[in-house]
Short mmCIF file of C-alpha atoms in Angstrom, two decimals:
data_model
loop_
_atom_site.label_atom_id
_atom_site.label_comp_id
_atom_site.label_asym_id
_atom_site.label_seq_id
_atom_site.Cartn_x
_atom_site.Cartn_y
_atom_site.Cartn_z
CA UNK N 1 6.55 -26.57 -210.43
CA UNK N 2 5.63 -27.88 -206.93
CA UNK N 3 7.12 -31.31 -207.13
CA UNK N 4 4.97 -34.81 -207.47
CA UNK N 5 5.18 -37.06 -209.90
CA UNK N 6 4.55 -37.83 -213.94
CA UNK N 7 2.29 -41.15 -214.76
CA UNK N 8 3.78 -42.59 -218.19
CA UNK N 9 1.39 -44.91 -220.02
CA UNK N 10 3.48 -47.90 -218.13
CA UNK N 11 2.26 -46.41 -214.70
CA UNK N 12 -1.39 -45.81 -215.85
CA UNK N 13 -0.98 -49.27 -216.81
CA UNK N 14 -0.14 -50.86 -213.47
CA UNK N 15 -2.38 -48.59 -211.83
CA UNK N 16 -5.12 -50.08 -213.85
CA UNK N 17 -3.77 -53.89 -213.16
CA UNK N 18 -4.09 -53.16 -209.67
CA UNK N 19 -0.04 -52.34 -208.54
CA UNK N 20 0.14 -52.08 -204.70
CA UNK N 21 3.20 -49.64 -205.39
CA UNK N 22 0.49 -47.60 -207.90
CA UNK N 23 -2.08 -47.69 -205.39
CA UNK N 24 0.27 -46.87 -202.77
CA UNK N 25 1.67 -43.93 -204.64
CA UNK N 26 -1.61 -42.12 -205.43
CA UNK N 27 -2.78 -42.68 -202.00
CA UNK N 28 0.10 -41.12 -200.50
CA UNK N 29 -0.24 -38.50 -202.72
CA UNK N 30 -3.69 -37.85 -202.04
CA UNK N 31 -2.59 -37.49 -198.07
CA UNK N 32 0.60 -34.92 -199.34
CA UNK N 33 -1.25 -32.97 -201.64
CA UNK N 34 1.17 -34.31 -204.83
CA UNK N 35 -0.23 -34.02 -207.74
CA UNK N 36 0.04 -36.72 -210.20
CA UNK N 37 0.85 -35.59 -214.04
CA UNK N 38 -0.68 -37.90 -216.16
CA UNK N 39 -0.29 -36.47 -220.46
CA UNK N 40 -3.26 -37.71 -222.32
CA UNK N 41 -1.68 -39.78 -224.56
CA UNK N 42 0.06 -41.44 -221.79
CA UNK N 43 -3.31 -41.41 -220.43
CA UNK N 44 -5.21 -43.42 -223.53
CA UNK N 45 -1.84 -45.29 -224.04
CA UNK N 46 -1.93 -47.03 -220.88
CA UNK N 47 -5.48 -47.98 -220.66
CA UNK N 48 -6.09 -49.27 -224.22
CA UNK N 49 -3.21 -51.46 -223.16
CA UNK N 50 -4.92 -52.42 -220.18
CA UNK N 51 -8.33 -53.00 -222.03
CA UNK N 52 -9.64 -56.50 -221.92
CA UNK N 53 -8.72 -58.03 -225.82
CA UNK N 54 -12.25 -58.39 -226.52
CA UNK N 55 -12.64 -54.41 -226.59
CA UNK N 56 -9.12 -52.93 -226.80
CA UNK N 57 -9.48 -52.14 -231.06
CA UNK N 58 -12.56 -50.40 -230.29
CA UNK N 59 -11.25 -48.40 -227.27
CA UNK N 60 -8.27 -48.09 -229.79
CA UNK N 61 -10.35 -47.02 -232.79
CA UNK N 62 -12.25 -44.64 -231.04
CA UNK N 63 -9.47 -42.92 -229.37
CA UNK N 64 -7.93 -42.20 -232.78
CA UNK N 65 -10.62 -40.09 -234.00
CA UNK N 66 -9.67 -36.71 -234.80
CA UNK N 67 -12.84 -35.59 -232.85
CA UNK N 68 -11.03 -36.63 -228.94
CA UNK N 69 -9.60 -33.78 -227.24
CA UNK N 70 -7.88 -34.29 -223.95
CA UNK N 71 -8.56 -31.67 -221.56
CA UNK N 72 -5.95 -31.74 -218.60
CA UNK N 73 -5.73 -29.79 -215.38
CA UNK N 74 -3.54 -27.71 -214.49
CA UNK N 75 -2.65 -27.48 -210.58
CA UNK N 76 -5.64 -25.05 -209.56
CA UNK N 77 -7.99 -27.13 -211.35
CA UNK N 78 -6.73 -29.94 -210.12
CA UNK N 79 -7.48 -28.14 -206.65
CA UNK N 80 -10.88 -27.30 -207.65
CA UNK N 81 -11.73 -30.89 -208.84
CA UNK N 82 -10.35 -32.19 -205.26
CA UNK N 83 -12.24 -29.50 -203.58
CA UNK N 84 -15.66 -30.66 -205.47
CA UNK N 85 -15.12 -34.42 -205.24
CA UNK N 86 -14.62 -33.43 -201.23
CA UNK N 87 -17.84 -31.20 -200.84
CA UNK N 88 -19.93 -32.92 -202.65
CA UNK N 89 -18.76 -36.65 -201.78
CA UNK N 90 -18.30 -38.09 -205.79
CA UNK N 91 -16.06 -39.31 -207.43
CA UNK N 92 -12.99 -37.16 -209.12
CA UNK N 93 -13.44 -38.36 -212.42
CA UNK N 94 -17.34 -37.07 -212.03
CA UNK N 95 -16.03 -33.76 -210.45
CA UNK N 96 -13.20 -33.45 -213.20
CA UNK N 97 -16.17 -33.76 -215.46
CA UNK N 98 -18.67 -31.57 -213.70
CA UNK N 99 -15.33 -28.47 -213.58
CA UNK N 100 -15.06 -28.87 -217.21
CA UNK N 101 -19.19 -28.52 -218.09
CA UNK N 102 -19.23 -25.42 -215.77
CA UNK N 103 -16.13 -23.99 -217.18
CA UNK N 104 -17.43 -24.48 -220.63
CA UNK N 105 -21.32 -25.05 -220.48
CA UNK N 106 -21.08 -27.96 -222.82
CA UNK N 107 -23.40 -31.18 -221.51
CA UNK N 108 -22.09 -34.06 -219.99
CA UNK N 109 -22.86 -37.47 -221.70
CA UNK N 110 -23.29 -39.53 -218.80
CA UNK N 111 -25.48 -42.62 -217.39
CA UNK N 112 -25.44 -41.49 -213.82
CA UNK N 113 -26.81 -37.76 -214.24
CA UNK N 114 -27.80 -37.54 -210.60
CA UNK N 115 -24.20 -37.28 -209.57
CA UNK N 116 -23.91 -34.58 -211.64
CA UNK N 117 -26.68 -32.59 -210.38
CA UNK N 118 -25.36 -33.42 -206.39
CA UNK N 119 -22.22 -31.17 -207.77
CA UNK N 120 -24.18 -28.48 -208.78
CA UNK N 121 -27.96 -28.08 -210.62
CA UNK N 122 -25.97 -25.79 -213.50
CA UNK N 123 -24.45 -28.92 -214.54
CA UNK N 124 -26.05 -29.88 -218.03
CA UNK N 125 -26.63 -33.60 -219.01
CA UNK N 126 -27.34 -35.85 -221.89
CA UNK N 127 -28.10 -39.55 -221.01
CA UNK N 128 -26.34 -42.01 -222.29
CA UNK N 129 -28.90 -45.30 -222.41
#
């Protein structure tokens, strides 16, 4: 393993409440080249706790279907994400996204399809209204 650092559901947590150290940490890493572990249920953990009350048992309720499935990177797809959010200027989660419905040719449900089709035209996409 190359070193960096594993995000527990407390870290995704104060990442998503704003933490200057979080902030600080991924942006460092970002500039190092450290990749950030985050396990999905760590992952779903730490934002349904950071959900506003008014949605949290739906984020919750959905999450528990049996029908979710995680899909992580490992470090050359975390590469290849970097290396498309880069090139083609969007954001990671929409190049993590855009990897996974290349690597699988399954469409992406998605309200901003354009983005999608900046990464690459192959990139299949179902609107979500």
């Amino acid at each position: 393993m190359s070193g960096g650092y594993i995000l527990d559901h407390t870290a995704v947590r104060a990442l998503a409440h704003g933490s200057i150290y979080m902030a600080a940490r991924v942006f460092r890493s970002v500039e190092t080249a450290q990749p950030l572990y985050v396990p999905a249920l760590c992952l779903t953990q730490g934002l349904a706790e950071s959900a506003l009350a008014d949605v949290r048992q739906q984020i919750e309720a959905a999450f528990a279907a049996p029908s979710f499935v995680f899909r992580p990177l490992d470090e050359l797809g975390c590469w290849a994400v970097a290396q498309i959010a880069a090139e083609r200027a969007v954001d990671t989660a929409t190049a993590h996204a855009a990897h996974l419905g290349l690597s699988t040719g399954l469409p992406v449900l998605t309200s901003a399809a354009a983005s999608y089709k900046q990464v690459d035209a192959r990139v299949e996409t179902e609107s979500v209204p």
